[in-house]
Tab-separated table of C-alpha atoms in Angstrom:
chain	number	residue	atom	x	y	z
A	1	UNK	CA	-32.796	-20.625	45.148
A	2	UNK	CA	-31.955	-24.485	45.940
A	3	UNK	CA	-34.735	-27.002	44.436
A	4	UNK	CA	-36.737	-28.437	46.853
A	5	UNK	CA	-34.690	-31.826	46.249
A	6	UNK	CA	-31.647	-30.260	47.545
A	7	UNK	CA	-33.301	-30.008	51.179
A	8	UNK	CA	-32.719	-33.647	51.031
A	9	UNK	CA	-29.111	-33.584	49.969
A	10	UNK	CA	-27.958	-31.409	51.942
A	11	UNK	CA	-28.556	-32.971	55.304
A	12	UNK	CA	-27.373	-36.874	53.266
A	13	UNK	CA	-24.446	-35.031	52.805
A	14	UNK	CA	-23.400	-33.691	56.084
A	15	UNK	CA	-24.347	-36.800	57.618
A	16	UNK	CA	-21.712	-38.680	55.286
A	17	UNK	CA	-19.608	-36.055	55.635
A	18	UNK	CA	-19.524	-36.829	59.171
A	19	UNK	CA	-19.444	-40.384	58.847
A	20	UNK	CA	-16.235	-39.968	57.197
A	21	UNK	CA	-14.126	-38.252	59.494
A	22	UNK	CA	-15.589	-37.983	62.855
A	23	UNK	CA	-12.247	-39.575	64.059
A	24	UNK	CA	-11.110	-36.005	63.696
A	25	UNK	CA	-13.540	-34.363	65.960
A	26	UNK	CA	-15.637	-37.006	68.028
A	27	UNK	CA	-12.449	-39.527	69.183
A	28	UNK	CA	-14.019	-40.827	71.684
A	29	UNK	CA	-17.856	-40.875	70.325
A	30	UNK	CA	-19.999	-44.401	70.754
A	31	UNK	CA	-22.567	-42.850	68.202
A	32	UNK	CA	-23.914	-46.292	66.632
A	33	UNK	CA	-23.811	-45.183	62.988
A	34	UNK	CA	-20.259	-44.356	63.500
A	35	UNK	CA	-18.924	-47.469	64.425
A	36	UNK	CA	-17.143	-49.937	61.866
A	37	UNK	CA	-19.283	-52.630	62.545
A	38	UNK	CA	-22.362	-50.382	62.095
A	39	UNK	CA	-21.668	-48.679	58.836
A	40	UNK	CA	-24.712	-50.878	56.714
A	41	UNK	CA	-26.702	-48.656	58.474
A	42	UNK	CA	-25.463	-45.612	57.137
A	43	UNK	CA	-26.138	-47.658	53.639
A	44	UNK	CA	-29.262	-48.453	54.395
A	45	UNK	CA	-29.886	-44.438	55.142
A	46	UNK	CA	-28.247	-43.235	52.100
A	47	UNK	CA	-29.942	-45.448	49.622
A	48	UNK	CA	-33.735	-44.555	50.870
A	49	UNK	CA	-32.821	-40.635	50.917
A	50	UNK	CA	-31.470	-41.005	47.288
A	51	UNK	CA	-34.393	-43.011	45.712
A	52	UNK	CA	-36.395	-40.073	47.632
A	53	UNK	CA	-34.110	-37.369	45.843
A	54	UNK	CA	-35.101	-38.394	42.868
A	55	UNK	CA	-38.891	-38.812	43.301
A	56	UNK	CA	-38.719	-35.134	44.498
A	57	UNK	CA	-37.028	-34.385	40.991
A	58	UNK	CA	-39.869	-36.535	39.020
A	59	UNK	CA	-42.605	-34.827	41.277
A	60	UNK	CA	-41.406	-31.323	40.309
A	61	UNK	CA	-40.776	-31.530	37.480
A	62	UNK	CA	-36.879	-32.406	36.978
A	63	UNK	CA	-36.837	-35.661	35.741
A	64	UNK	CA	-39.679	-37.599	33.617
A	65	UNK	CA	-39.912	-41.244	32.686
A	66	UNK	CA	-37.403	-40.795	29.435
A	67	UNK	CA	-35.134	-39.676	32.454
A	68	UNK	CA	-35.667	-42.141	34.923
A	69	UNK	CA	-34.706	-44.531	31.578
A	70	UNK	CA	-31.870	-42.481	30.702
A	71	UNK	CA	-30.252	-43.044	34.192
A	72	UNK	CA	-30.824	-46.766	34.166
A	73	UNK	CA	-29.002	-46.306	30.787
A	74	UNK	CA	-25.909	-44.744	32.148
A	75	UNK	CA	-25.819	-46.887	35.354
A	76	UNK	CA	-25.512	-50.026	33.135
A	77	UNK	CA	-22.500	-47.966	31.372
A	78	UNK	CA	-20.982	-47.043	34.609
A	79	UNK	CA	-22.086	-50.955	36.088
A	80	UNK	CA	-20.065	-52.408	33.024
A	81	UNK	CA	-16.704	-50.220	32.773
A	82	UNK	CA	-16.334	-51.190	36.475
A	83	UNK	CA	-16.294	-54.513	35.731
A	84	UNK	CA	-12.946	-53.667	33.304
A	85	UNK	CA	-11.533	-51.946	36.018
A	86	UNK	CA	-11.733	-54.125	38.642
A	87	UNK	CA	-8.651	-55.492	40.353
A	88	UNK	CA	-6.383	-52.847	38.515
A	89	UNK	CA	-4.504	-50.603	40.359
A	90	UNK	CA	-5.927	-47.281	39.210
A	91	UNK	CA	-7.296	-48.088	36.548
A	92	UNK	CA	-10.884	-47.318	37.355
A	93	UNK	CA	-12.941	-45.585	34.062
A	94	UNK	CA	-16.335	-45.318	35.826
A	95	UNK	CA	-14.838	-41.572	36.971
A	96	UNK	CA	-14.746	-40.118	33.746
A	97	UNK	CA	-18.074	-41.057	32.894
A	98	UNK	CA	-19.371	-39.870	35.853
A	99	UNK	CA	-18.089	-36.889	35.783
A	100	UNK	CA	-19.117	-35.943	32.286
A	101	UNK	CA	-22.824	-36.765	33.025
A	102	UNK	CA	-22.731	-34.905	36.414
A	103	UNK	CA	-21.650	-31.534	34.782
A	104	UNK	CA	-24.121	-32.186	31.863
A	105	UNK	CA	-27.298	-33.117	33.914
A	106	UNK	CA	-26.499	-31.394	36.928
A	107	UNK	CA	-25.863	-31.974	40.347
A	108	UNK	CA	-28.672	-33.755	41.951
A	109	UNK	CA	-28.638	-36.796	38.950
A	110	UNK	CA	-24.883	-36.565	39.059
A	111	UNK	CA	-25.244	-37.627	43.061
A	112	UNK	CA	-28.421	-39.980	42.085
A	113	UNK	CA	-26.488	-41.806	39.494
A	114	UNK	CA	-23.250	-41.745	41.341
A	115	UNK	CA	-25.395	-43.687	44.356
A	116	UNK	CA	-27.049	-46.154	42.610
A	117	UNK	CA	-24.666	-46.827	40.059
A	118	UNK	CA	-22.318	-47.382	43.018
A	119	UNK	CA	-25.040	-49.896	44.542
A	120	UNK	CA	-25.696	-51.790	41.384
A	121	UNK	CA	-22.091	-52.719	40.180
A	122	UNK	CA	-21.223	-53.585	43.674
A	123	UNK	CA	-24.267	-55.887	43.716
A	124	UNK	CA	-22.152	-57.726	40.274
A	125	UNK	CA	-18.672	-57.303	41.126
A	126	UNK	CA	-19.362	-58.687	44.879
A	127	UNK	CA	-17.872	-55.832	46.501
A	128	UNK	CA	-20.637	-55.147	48.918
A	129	UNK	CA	-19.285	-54.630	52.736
A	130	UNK	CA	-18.899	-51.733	54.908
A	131	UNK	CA	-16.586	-49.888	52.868
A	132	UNK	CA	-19.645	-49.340	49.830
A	133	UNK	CA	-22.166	-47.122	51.956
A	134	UNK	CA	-18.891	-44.779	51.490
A	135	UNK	CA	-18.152	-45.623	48.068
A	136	UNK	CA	-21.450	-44.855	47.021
A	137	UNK	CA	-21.263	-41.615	48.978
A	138	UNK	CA	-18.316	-40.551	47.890
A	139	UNK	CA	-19.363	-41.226	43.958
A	140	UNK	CA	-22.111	-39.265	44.374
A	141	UNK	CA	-20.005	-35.888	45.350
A	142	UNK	CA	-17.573	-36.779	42.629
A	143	UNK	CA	-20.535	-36.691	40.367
A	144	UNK	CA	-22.316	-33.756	42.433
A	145	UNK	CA	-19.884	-31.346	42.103
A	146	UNK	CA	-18.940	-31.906	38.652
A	147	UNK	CA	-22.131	-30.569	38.193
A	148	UNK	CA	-21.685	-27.537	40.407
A	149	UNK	CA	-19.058	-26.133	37.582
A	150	UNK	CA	-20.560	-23.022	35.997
A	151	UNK	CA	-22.197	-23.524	32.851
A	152	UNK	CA	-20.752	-20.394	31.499
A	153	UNK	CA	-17.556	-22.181	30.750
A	154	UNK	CA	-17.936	-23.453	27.417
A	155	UNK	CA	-14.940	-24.626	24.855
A	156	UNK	CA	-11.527	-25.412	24.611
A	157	UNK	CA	-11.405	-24.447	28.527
A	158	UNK	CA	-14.015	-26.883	29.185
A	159	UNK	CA	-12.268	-29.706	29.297
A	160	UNK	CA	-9.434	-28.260	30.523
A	161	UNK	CA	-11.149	-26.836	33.754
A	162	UNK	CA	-12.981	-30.712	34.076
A	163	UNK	CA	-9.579	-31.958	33.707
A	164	UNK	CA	-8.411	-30.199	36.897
A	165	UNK	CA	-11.529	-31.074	38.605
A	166	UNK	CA	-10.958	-34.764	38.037
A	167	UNK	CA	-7.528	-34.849	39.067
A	168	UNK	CA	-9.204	-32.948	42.573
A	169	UNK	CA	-12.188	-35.230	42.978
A	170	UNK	CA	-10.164	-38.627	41.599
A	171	UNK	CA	-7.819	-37.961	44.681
A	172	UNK	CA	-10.456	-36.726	47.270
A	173	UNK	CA	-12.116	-39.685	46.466
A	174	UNK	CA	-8.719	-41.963	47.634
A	175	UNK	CA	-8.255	-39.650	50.432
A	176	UNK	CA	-11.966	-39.987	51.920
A	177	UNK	CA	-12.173	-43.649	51.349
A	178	UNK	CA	-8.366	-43.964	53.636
A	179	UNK	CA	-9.890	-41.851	56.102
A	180	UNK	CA	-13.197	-43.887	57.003
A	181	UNK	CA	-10.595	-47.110	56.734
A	182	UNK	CA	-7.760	-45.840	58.645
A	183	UNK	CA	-8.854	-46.085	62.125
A	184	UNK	CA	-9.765	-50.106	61.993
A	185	UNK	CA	-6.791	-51.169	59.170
A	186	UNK	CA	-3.315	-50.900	60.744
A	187	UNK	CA	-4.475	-51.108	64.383
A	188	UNK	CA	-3.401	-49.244	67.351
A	189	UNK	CA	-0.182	-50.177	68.047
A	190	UNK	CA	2.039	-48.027	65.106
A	191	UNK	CA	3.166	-44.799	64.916
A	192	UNK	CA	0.849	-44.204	61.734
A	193	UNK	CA	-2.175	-45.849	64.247
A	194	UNK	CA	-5.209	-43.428	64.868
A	195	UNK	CA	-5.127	-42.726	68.410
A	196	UNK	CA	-8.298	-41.442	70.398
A	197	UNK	CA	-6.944	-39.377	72.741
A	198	UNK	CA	-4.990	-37.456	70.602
A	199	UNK	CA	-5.717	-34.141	69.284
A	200	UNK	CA	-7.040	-33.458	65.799
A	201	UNK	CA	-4.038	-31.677	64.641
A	202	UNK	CA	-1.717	-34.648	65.466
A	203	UNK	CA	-3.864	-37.529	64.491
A	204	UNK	CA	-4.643	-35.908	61.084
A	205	UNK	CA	-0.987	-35.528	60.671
A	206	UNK	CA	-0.648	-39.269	61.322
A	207	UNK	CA	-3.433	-39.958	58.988
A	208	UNK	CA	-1.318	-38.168	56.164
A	209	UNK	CA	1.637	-39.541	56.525
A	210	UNK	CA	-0.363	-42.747	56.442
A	211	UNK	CA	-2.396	-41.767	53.125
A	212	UNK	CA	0.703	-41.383	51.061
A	213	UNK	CA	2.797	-43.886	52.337
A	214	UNK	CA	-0.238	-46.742	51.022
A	215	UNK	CA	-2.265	-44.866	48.696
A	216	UNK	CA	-0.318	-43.043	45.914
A	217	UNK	CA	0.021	-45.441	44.103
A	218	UNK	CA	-3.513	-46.092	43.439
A	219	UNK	CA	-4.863	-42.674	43.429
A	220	UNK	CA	-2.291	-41.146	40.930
A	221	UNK	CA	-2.950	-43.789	38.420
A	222	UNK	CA	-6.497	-42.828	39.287
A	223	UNK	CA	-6.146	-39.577	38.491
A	224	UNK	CA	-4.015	-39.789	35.348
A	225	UNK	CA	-6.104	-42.120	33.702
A	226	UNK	CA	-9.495	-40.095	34.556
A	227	UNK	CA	-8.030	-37.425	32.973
A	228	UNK	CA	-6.739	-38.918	29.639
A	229	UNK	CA	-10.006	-40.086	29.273
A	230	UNK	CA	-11.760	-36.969	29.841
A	231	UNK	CA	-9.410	-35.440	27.187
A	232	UNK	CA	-9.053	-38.395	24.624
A	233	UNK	CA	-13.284	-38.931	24.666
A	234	UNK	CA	-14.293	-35.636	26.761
A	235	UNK	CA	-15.414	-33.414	23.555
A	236	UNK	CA	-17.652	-35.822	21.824
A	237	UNK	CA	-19.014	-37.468	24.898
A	238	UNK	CA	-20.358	-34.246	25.880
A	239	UNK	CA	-21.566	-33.456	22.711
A	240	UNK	CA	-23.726	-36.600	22.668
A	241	UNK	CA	-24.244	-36.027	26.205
A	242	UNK	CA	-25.785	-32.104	25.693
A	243	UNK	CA	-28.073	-33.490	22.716
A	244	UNK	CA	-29.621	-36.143	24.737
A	245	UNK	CA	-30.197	-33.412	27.370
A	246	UNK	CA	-31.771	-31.018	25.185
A	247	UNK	CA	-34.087	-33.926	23.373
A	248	UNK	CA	-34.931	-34.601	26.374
A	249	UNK	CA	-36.372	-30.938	27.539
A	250	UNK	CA	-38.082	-30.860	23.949
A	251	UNK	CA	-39.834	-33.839	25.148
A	252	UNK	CA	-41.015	-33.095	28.170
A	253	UNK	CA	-41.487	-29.501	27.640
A	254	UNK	CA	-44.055	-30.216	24.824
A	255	UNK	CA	-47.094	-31.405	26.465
A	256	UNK	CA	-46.940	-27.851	28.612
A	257	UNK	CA	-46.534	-25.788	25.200
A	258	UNK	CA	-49.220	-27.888	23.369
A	259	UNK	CA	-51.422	-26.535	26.398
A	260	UNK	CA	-50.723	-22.920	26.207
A	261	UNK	CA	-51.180	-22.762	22.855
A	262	UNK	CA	-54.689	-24.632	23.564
């Protein structure tokens, strides 16, 4: 059964989802969120619905105040290793962190912390513009789905099965973030240009040939990095990571024993 919370992602996610490729499907749309100059909107949206994600968690009982503290804990961490990474072609360590704390907490404070975390180091590294309402979007799925991978997988395959999903997500992420730039970037007047009255099939094909030509070299860096990470840290990270989870449901589960016993 999906928590009540999820009602809310759901629909934050489709409309994203939309946000990022509707030159696929709606070429010749004037819908006002969709439109470049438009997109703080669609920030403006997602940050709202996320701060009311996670009062649904506190209100039900999936988050308390230790974990309302513990996220503004890891969205410093994630806040200050984007600050190393910035300006470095693929080097970018706020993914493995994310990751880990997504598949140890879950998937709705995996897309909470992926959001504001997002938000906050943009807010420092001055990268705020109409490319971050995507960023932040796109963080939060990375972060989402990491903690959508069964819980039954446990040991050395682990890390190995995170591993693969980083190298997935690390290069979804690049691919998403070229697809809401592409349309506005090179223009109309190439043979890589997005082109409105064209059908999906051909204009995705452009887009393609277009992703790889600029992007490779950023996203495979990406990717190999996240993953080195994951395996050089990944172990005791989640180690420390599954303790403070645990601690944290002793916590707050032990007002509602002390009252049964009573």
């Amino acid at each position: 059964m999906l928590k009540r919370s999820s009602y809310l992602l759901i629909p934050l996610s489709l409309l994203g989802l939309l946000a990022f490729t509707w030159p696929l499907f709606i070429p010749e749309s004037n819908f006002f969120l969709l439109q470049n100059e438009n997109t703080k909107w669609l920030a403006a949206a997602i940050l709202p619905i996320a701060i009311l994600l996670f009062i649904f968690e506190i209100n039900h009982g999936g988050l308390d105040a230790k974990s309302v503290a513990l996220l503004g804990v890891f969205a410093a961490l994630i806040c200050g290793l984007r600050l190393l990474g910035a300006g470095a072609i693929g080097i970018e360590p706020i993914w493995f962190l994310l990751i880990l704390i997504g598949r140890v907490f879950g998937a709705n404070f995996g897309f909470t912390l992926g959001v504001t975390s997002l938000f906050a180091s943009a807010l420092i590294t001055g990268g705020v513009g109409p490319w971050l309402a995507f960023q932040m979007l796109a963080a939060g799925w990375v972060a989402m789905f990491a903690g959508l991978i069964p819980k039954r997988i446990t040991g050395k395959y682990e890390l190995i099965i995170i591993s693969v999903y980083a190298v997935v997500a690390t290069q979804l992420f690049g691919l998403l973030m070229n697809l809401q730039l592409w349309p506005w970037l090179i223009g109309t007047d190439s043979q890589l240009s997005f082109v409105a009255s064209d059908s999906v099939a051909d204009n995705l094909q452009r887009f393609l040939v277009f992703h790889l030509a600029t992007s490779l070299s950023w996203d495979l860096p990406r990717a190999v990095f996240t993953v080195a990470l994951i395996l050089l840290t990944g172990k005791p990270i989640l180690i420390t990571l599954n303790r403070a989870k645990q601690r944290l449901e002793l916590v707050s589960n032990a007002p509602l024993k002390k009252q049964m016993a009573v």
